[in-house]
Amino acid sequence: MTYCVGLFLREGLVLVSDTRTSAGVDNIAVYNKMHVFERPGERVIVAMTSGNLAVTQHVMSLIEDGLEDPETHRTETIYTVPSILKAAQLIGAAIRQVHEYDGEALREQHVHFDISVILAGQVQGGPMKLIHIYSAGNFIQATADTPFMQIGETKYGKPILDRSATFETSLNDGIKLCLISMDATIRSNLTVGMPIDVLVYRRDSLQVSYRQRLRDQDPYYGMLRERWGEALRAAYRAIPSPDWPVYSASTMRRRWDDPPLSPEEIVAMRRHPPTAENRRAGDPPNAPGIERRGQGQGQGQGQVPAPATAEDRVPDPSLGAGADGEAADMATGLAAAQPAYTGPDRRGSRASDRQSGQEARAGREARSRPDQRDEVQRPGPKGEPTSS
């Protein structure tokens, strides 16, 4: 996979791409994904590609070799198109031609036809543009309201752009934003990696203003990565934690469908003192007990929480109470609260019950068969027994 990002700013363009390609964890290589077509003073066109490497390379080769324009019937290349819009149409036509040529073979091999292109630049006499071209050959353009485009692994580096990128952002700040966005993606996705290609174009200059490949040892990128990580951790620590009674056992027993706590209930829960009835022997003196909200004895600050009973829910151990935590204590307390069974011991009579059941079942089966009756022996005329 890859990650490419482009900023469309009032001052110009900022384009950043990674160079990692992968076909599995054991097949990782470095390929250039930022293709620059420049004739200083006439045109600067940059295409950043993402997707199937074979497809993207085929498309880039076609736009350099040229395709026939259906309107003029002339062969147009990326160096002869009269505008960035025509360049986008040329790349779209090349994508469709590659799909027509390779699409069926790719489907037979269960390979997805995947390509995305960020096209940026300016041709003499025309406006500067930033365009996102899809795998169907259609495209959209960046505007002052949405001044950036992304392709590849976009989700990791998008939040910083959503929060900070504007059309009025300066070129230097744009470089910083794109590098932070790239660092977030590299940090979270192994398919995106160094080196990083950076290109800056100043509006109407018709030549590349700055281009560099950043490697792991680059001092600025190393400083940016370290300071951005420190700033995030500092911001996290500076934000106040929520003022919620998360350490109360009553809160742990709350279900998703319980009504929300009122401010008065929260205050009352905090004022419940731990007692010998609701606190484990091994707990520290200030540990919260197992309170039953709203069922304590007394009112106000001196309210004494009632001990746990069978009506209380046992807290889920996955919420923080281990085998020796509140869940185990509650289970032990509920077991102790159960009245002892005083009936007869049935364990010794199971065999006799089983035998009686078998005899009764045999009798029912015998009575259900009409051709078999109970025989009664009676004396015959001469004293011989007969059956009836």
Short mmCIF file of C-alpha atoms in Angstrom, two decimals:
data_model
loop_
_atom_site.label_atom_id
_atom_site.label_comp_id
_atom_site.label_asym_id
_atom_site.label_seq_id
_atom_site.Cartn_x
_atom_site.Cartn_y
_atom_site.Cartn_z
CA MET A 1 0.00 0.00 0.00
CA THR A 2 1.03 3.64 -0.07
CA TYR A 3 0.13 7.09 1.15
CA CYS A 4 0.19 10.27 -0.94
CA VAL A 5 -1.14 13.68 0.05
CA GLY A 6 -1.38 16.97 -1.80
CA LEU A 7 -2.28 20.48 -0.57
CA PHE A 8 -3.95 23.05 -2.80
CA LEU A 9 -2.96 26.44 -1.34
CA ARG A 10 -3.17 30.06 -2.38
CA GLU A 11 0.62 30.21 -2.71
CA GLY A 12 0.97 26.92 -4.57
CA LEU A 13 1.11 23.13 -4.12
CA VAL A 14 2.69 20.83 -1.54
CA LEU A 15 2.96 17.16 -2.54
CA VAL A 16 4.27 14.32 -0.36
CA SER A 17 4.42 10.57 -1.03
CA ASP A 18 6.03 7.52 0.51
CA THR A 19 8.01 4.95 -1.48
CA ARG A 20 7.19 1.58 0.08
CA THR A 21 5.52 -1.20 -1.91
CA SER A 22 4.66 -4.60 -0.50
CA ALA A 23 3.35 -7.91 -1.78
CA GLY A 24 3.33 -9.62 1.59
CA VAL A 25 5.47 -9.33 4.69
CA ASP A 26 8.43 -10.96 2.94
CA ASN A 27 8.31 -8.91 -0.29
CA ILE A 28 8.87 -5.22 0.47
CA ALA A 29 10.60 -2.83 -1.93
CA VAL A 30 11.11 0.87 -2.66
CA TYR A 31 9.48 2.39 -5.75
CA ASN A 32 9.02 5.99 -6.81
CA LYS A 33 5.35 7.01 -6.69
CA MET A 34 5.85 10.69 -7.52
CA HIS A 35 6.18 11.12 -11.29
CA VAL A 36 7.29 14.62 -12.37
CA PHE A 37 6.80 15.86 -15.95
CA GLU A 38 8.46 19.27 -16.19
CA ARG A 39 9.44 21.68 -18.91
CA PRO A 40 10.52 24.83 -17.05
CA GLY A 41 8.65 27.91 -18.19
CA GLU A 42 6.00 25.81 -19.99
CA ARG A 43 4.55 23.20 -17.65
CA VAL A 44 4.93 21.38 -14.37
CA ILE A 45 2.76 18.26 -14.02
CA VAL A 46 3.10 15.83 -11.11
CA ALA A 47 1.28 12.48 -10.83
CA MET A 48 1.34 10.53 -7.55
CA THR A 49 0.03 6.98 -7.84
CA SER A 50 -1.44 4.35 -5.54
CA GLY A 51 -2.75 0.83 -6.14
CA ASN A 52 -1.54 -2.15 -8.14
CA LEU A 53 2.06 -1.39 -9.10
CA ALA A 54 1.81 -3.10 -12.50
CA VAL A 55 -1.31 -1.10 -13.37
CA THR A 56 0.14 2.24 -12.25
CA GLN A 57 3.38 1.70 -14.17
CA HIS A 58 1.43 0.73 -17.31
CA VAL A 59 -0.66 3.90 -17.08
CA MET A 60 2.39 6.14 -16.54
CA SER A 61 4.09 4.58 -19.56
CA LEU A 62 1.04 5.15 -21.75
CA ILE A 63 0.74 8.86 -20.95
CA GLU A 64 4.40 9.35 -21.83
CA ASP A 65 4.15 7.35 -25.07
CA GLY A 66 0.88 9.02 -26.03
CA LEU A 67 -2.76 8.18 -26.77
CA GLU A 68 -4.96 9.25 -29.65
CA ASP A 69 -7.27 12.14 -28.85
CA PRO A 70 -10.80 11.18 -29.99
CA GLU A 71 -11.60 14.83 -30.86
CA THR A 72 -8.46 15.85 -32.76
CA HIS A 73 -7.29 12.32 -33.74
CA ARG A 74 -3.79 13.41 -32.78
CA THR A 75 -1.51 11.54 -30.43
CA GLU A 76 -1.33 13.41 -27.14
CA THR A 77 1.25 12.86 -24.42
CA ILE A 78 1.62 14.34 -20.97
CA TYR A 79 4.09 16.82 -22.50
CA THR A 80 1.72 18.04 -25.23
CA VAL A 81 -1.67 18.39 -23.52
CA PRO A 82 -2.74 22.06 -23.42
CA SER A 83 -4.02 22.10 -19.80
CA ILE A 84 -4.16 20.18 -16.54
CA LEU A 85 -7.76 19.28 -17.30
CA LYS A 86 -6.67 17.65 -20.56
CA ALA A 87 -3.91 15.88 -18.64
CA ALA A 88 -6.53 14.41 -16.28
CA GLN A 89 -8.61 13.25 -19.25
CA LEU A 90 -5.49 11.67 -20.78
CA ILE A 91 -4.75 9.73 -17.59
CA GLY A 92 -8.39 8.65 -17.34
CA ALA A 93 -8.29 7.36 -20.93
CA ALA A 94 -5.04 5.50 -20.16
CA ILE A 95 -6.63 3.86 -17.10
CA ARG A 96 -9.61 2.67 -19.16
CA GLN A 97 -7.33 1.34 -21.88
CA VAL A 98 -5.24 -0.62 -19.38
CA HIS A 99 -8.43 -2.01 -17.86
CA GLU A 100 -9.63 -3.10 -21.29
CA TYR A 101 -6.27 -4.72 -21.96
CA ASP A 102 -5.55 -6.36 -18.57
CA GLY A 103 -8.86 -6.35 -16.69
CA GLU A 104 -10.11 -9.78 -17.75
CA ALA A 105 -6.75 -11.45 -17.11
CA LEU A 106 -6.58 -9.86 -13.66
CA ARG A 107 -10.08 -11.12 -12.81
CA GLU A 108 -9.11 -14.65 -13.84
CA GLN A 109 -6.19 -14.45 -11.39
CA HIS A 110 -8.44 -12.93 -8.69
CA VAL A 111 -6.41 -9.70 -8.74
CA HIS A 112 -8.25 -6.45 -8.14
CA PHE A 113 -7.82 -3.68 -10.72
CA ASP A 114 -6.79 -0.87 -8.40
CA ILE A 115 -5.32 2.54 -9.21
CA SER A 116 -5.70 6.06 -7.85
CA VAL A 117 -3.84 9.14 -9.03
CA ILE A 118 -3.31 12.61 -7.60
CA LEU A 119 -2.58 14.92 -10.52
CA ALA A 120 -1.24 18.42 -9.77
CA GLY A 121 0.46 21.24 -11.59
CA GLN A 122 0.02 24.00 -14.10
CA VAL A 123 0.41 24.50 -17.84
CA GLN A 124 1.32 27.88 -19.30
CA GLY A 125 -1.80 29.97 -19.86
CA GLY A 126 -3.97 27.81 -17.60
CA PRO A 127 -4.83 27.66 -13.89
CA MET A 128 -3.10 25.57 -11.24
CA LYS A 129 -5.09 22.49 -10.25
CA LEU A 130 -5.06 19.54 -7.86
CA ILE A 131 -7.10 16.57 -9.10
CA HIS A 132 -7.95 13.11 -7.74
CA ILE A 133 -8.44 10.51 -10.50
CA TYR A 134 -10.26 7.26 -9.67
CA SER A 135 -9.86 3.75 -11.07
CA ALA A 136 -12.82 4.32 -13.41
CA GLY A 137 -11.01 7.25 -15.04
CA ASN A 138 -13.30 9.92 -13.61
CA PHE A 139 -11.95 12.62 -11.32
CA ILE A 140 -12.66 15.47 -8.88
CA GLN A 141 -10.80 18.72 -8.17
CA ALA A 142 -9.63 20.30 -4.93
CA THR A 143 -11.14 23.67 -4.02
CA ALA A 144 -10.53 26.42 -1.48
CA ASP A 145 -13.11 24.73 0.78
CA THR A 146 -11.43 21.31 0.53
CA PRO A 147 -7.78 22.15 -0.08
CA PHE A 148 -6.24 18.67 0.09
CA MET A 149 -6.38 15.28 -1.61
CA GLN A 150 -5.25 11.87 -0.32
CA ILE A 151 -4.84 8.41 -1.82
CA GLY A 152 -3.79 5.09 -0.35
CA GLU A 153 -3.87 4.68 3.44
CA THR A 154 -5.70 7.93 4.08
CA LYS A 155 -7.40 7.41 7.45
CA TYR A 156 -4.38 7.79 9.72
CA GLY A 157 -3.16 11.13 8.39
CA LYS A 158 -6.53 12.76 7.75
CA PRO A 159 -7.38 14.16 11.24
CA ILE A 160 -4.51 16.67 11.30
CA LEU A 161 -5.45 17.87 7.81
CA ASP A 162 -9.13 18.21 8.74
CA ARG A 163 -8.23 20.31 11.75
CA SER A 164 -5.41 22.47 10.39
CA ALA A 165 -5.23 22.61 6.57
CA THR A 166 -6.79 25.69 4.96
CA PHE A 167 -6.46 27.40 1.61
CA GLU A 168 -4.52 30.22 3.32
CA THR A 169 -1.89 27.91 4.86
CA SER A 170 1.62 28.91 3.84
CA LEU A 171 3.85 26.58 1.83
CA ASN A 172 6.23 25.98 4.73
CA ASP A 173 3.38 25.22 7.11
CA GLY A 174 1.91 22.99 4.42
CA ILE A 175 5.12 20.97 4.32
CA LYS A 176 4.96 20.56 8.09
CA LEU A 177 1.31 19.49 7.97
CA CYS A 178 1.95 16.91 5.25
CA LEU A 179 4.95 15.47 7.08
CA ILE A 180 2.97 15.17 10.33
CA SER A 181 0.21 13.46 8.37
CA MET A 182 2.75 11.10 6.80
CA ASP A 183 4.38 10.36 10.17
CA ALA A 184 1.00 9.42 11.69
CA THR A 185 0.43 7.00 8.81
CA ILE A 186 3.89 5.44 9.03
CA ARG A 187 3.45 5.08 12.78
CA SER A 188 0.19 3.14 12.41
CA ASN A 189 0.60 1.21 9.14
CA LEU A 190 3.52 -1.04 8.18
CA THR A 191 2.71 -0.86 4.46
CA VAL A 192 3.73 2.83 4.40
CA GLY A 193 7.39 3.67 4.96
CA MET A 194 10.46 5.72 4.26
CA PRO A 195 11.94 7.32 2.19
CA ILE A 196 9.51 10.21 1.68
CA ASP A 197 9.39 12.34 -1.46
CA VAL A 198 8.52 16.03 -1.04
CA LEU A 199 7.77 18.53 -3.83
CA VAL A 200 6.75 22.18 -3.59
CA TYR A 201 5.39 24.23 -6.50
CA ARG A 202 4.81 27.99 -6.30
CA ARG A 203 1.77 29.21 -8.21
CA ASP A 204 2.49 30.59 -11.74
CA SER A 205 6.21 29.86 -11.49
CA LEU A 206 6.03 27.02 -14.07
CA GLN A 207 8.97 25.24 -12.46
CA VAL A 208 9.50 23.02 -9.44
CA SER A 209 10.38 25.23 -6.46
CA TYR A 210 11.69 22.51 -4.17
CA ARG A 211 12.12 18.73 -4.31
CA GLN A 212 13.74 16.41 -1.81
CA ARG A 213 13.77 12.78 -0.69
CA LEU A 214 13.75 12.43 3.11
CA ARG A 215 15.40 9.37 4.65
CA ASP A 216 15.41 8.00 8.18
CA GLN A 217 18.43 10.07 9.16
CA ASP A 218 16.97 13.39 7.99
CA PRO A 219 17.41 15.83 10.91
CA TYR A 220 14.27 17.89 10.31
CA TYR A 221 11.99 14.88 9.95
CA GLY A 222 13.50 13.28 13.06
CA MET A 223 12.96 16.48 15.05
CA LEU A 224 9.38 16.84 13.78
CA ARG A 225 8.50 13.25 14.65
CA GLU A 226 9.93 13.53 18.17
CA ARG A 227 8.42 16.92 19.00
CA TRP A 228 5.02 15.99 17.59
CA GLY A 229 4.93 12.88 19.77
CA GLU A 230 5.93 14.92 22.83
CA ALA A 231 3.29 17.56 22.04
CA LEU A 232 0.56 14.93 21.79
CA ARG A 233 1.54 13.38 25.11
CA ALA A 234 1.73 16.80 26.77
CA ALA A 235 -1.71 17.75 25.44
CA TYR A 236 -3.13 14.46 26.69
CA ARG A 237 -1.70 15.05 30.18
CA ALA A 238 -2.90 18.68 30.23
CA ILE A 239 -6.54 17.81 29.55
CA PRO A 240 -8.45 17.37 32.86
CA SER A 241 -9.73 13.88 33.57
CA PRO A 242 -13.53 13.43 33.79
CA ASP A 243 -14.97 14.06 37.26
CA TRP A 244 -16.87 10.76 37.37
CA PRO A 245 -17.10 8.32 40.34
CA VAL A 246 -15.45 5.50 38.43
CA TYR A 247 -13.93 3.97 41.59
CA SER A 248 -17.27 3.37 43.27
CA ALA A 249 -18.43 -0.23 43.40
CA SER A 250 -21.98 0.98 42.83
CA THR A 251 -20.89 2.54 39.55
CA MET A 252 -19.25 -0.72 38.53
CA ARG A 253 -22.56 -2.50 39.00
CA ARG A 254 -24.46 -0.03 36.80
CA ARG A 255 -25.88 -1.41 33.57
CA TRP A 256 -26.12 0.27 30.18
CA ASP A 257 -29.89 0.70 30.62
CA ASP A 258 -29.69 2.27 34.10
CA PRO A 259 -30.89 5.89 34.31
CA PRO A 260 -28.10 8.49 34.56
CA LEU A 261 -26.97 9.57 38.01
CA SER A 262 -28.19 12.91 39.27
CA PRO A 263 -25.72 15.40 40.78
CA GLU A 264 -27.21 14.72 44.23
CA GLU A 265 -26.67 10.98 43.83
CA ILE A 266 -23.06 11.49 42.76
CA VAL A 267 -22.41 13.65 45.82
CA ALA A 268 -24.05 11.06 48.07
CA MET A 269 -21.94 8.28 46.58
CA ARG A 270 -18.78 10.22 47.30
CA ARG A 271 -19.85 10.77 50.92
CA HIS A 272 -20.42 7.09 51.66
CA PRO A 273 -17.78 6.10 54.20
CA PRO A 274 -16.28 2.62 54.02
CA THR A 275 -17.39 0.39 56.87
CA ALA A 276 -16.57 -3.07 58.12
CA GLU A 277 -19.72 -4.35 56.42
CA ASN A 278 -18.93 -3.17 52.92
CA ARG A 279 -15.14 -3.16 52.77
CA ARG A 280 -12.75 -6.08 52.29
CA ALA A 281 -10.27 -6.78 55.05
CA GLY A 282 -7.31 -6.26 52.72
CA ASP A 283 -8.47 -2.88 51.36
CA PRO A 284 -6.77 0.36 52.43
CA PRO A 285 -8.67 2.46 54.97
CA ASN A 286 -9.92 4.93 52.34
CA ALA A 287 -11.15 2.32 49.83
CA PRO A 288 -14.80 2.70 48.74
CA GLY A 289 -17.22 0.06 49.97
CA ILE A 290 -19.95 -1.82 48.18
CA GLU A 291 -22.77 0.69 48.55
CA ARG A 292 -26.35 0.15 47.56
CA ARG A 293 -27.40 3.48 46.11
CA GLY A 294 -30.55 4.92 47.66
CA GLN A 295 -31.00 2.14 50.25
CA GLY A 296 -28.72 3.28 53.06
CA GLN A 297 -29.80 3.96 56.63
CA GLY A 298 -30.11 7.59 57.56
CA GLN A 299 -29.81 10.71 55.43
CA GLY A 300 -27.22 13.36 54.60
CA GLN A 301 -23.53 13.14 55.23
CA GLY A 302 -23.94 10.56 57.98
CA GLN A 303 -25.73 8.10 55.73
CA VAL A 304 -24.50 4.58 56.27
CA PRO A 305 -24.55 2.36 53.18
CA ALA A 306 -26.44 -0.90 53.48
CA PRO A 307 -24.46 -4.12 53.10
CA ALA A 308 -24.68 -6.09 49.86
CA THR A 309 -27.60 -8.49 49.52
CA ALA A 310 -28.90 -10.92 46.95
CA GLU A 311 -30.77 -8.09 45.20
CA ASP A 312 -27.50 -6.39 44.23
CA ARG A 313 -25.97 -7.20 40.84
CA VAL A 314 -22.63 -8.95 40.91
CA PRO A 315 -20.08 -6.76 39.06
CA ASP A 316 -18.54 -8.16 35.92
CA PRO A 317 -14.93 -9.25 36.63
CA SER A 318 -13.92 -7.90 33.22
CA LEU A 319 -14.70 -4.38 34.46
CA GLY A 320 -11.79 -4.47 36.86
CA ALA A 321 -12.69 -6.83 39.69
CA GLY A 322 -10.58 -9.96 39.51
CA ALA A 323 -11.17 -13.36 41.03
CA ASP A 324 -10.28 -11.95 44.44
CA GLY A 325 -12.01 -8.61 43.93
CA GLU A 326 -15.53 -7.29 44.44
CA ALA A 327 -17.07 -10.04 42.26
CA ALA A 328 -15.60 -12.78 44.43
CA ASP A 329 -16.62 -10.94 47.59
CA MET A 330 -20.14 -10.48 46.34
CA ALA A 331 -20.42 -14.13 45.29
CA THR A 332 -19.17 -15.23 48.71
CA GLY A 333 -21.57 -12.89 50.49
CA LEU A 334 -24.55 -14.08 48.44
CA ALA A 335 -23.67 -17.72 49.07
CA ALA A 336 -23.45 -17.06 52.79
CA ALA A 337 -26.79 -15.24 52.71
CA GLN A 338 -28.60 -18.24 51.18
CA PRO A 339 -30.57 -20.28 53.80
CA ALA A 340 -29.26 -23.78 54.38
CA TYR A 341 -31.27 -26.64 52.86
CA THR A 342 -32.97 -28.64 55.64
CA GLY A 343 -34.84 -31.23 53.58
CA PRO A 344 -34.00 -34.94 53.34
CA ASP A 345 -30.77 -36.02 51.72
CA ARG A 346 -31.75 -37.31 48.31
CA ARG A 347 -28.31 -38.43 47.23
CA GLY A 348 -28.60 -41.86 48.87
CA SER A 349 -32.02 -42.59 47.33
CA ARG A 350 -31.18 -41.92 43.70
CA ALA A 351 -30.66 -45.63 42.89
CA SER A 352 -34.01 -46.64 44.42
CA ASP A 353 -35.77 -43.82 42.59
CA ARG A 354 -34.25 -44.97 39.34
CA GLN A 355 -35.34 -48.61 39.95
CA SER A 356 -38.90 -47.57 40.85
CA GLY A 357 -39.13 -45.52 37.69
CA GLN A 358 -38.03 -48.45 35.54
CA GLU A 359 -40.63 -50.77 37.13
CA ALA A 360 -43.42 -48.28 36.59
CA ARG A 361 -42.41 -47.79 32.96
CA ALA A 362 -42.39 -51.58 32.37
CA GLY A 363 -45.91 -51.88 33.81
CA ARG A 364 -47.25 -49.14 31.54
CA GLU A 365 -45.73 -50.79 28.48
CA ALA A 366 -47.28 -54.18 29.38
CA ARG A 367 -50.76 -52.70 29.83
CA SER A 368 -50.55 -50.86 26.54
CA ARG A 369 -50.29 -54.12 24.50
CA PRO A 370 -53.79 -55.71 23.97
CA ASP A 371 -52.48 -59.17 22.98
CA GLN A 372 -50.85 -59.69 26.38
CA ARG A 373 -52.97 -59.95 29.55
CA ASP A 374 -52.31 -60.82 33.12
CA GLU A 375 -52.90 -64.59 33.50
CA VAL A 376 -54.99 -65.87 36.44
CA GLN A 377 -54.65 -69.54 37.32
CA ARG A 378 -58.00 -71.23 38.08
CA PRO A 379 -58.76 -74.92 38.67
CA GLY A 380 -60.39 -76.76 35.76
CA PRO A 381 -63.27 -79.34 35.85
CA LYS A 382 -60.95 -82.16 36.95
CA GLY A 383 -58.70 -79.97 39.02
CA GLU A 384 -56.45 -79.00 36.05
CA PRO A 385 -55.49 -75.37 35.92
CA THR A 386 -56.91 -73.29 33.07
CA SER A 387 -56.17 -69.76 31.82
CA SER A 388 -58.66 -67.03 31.04
#
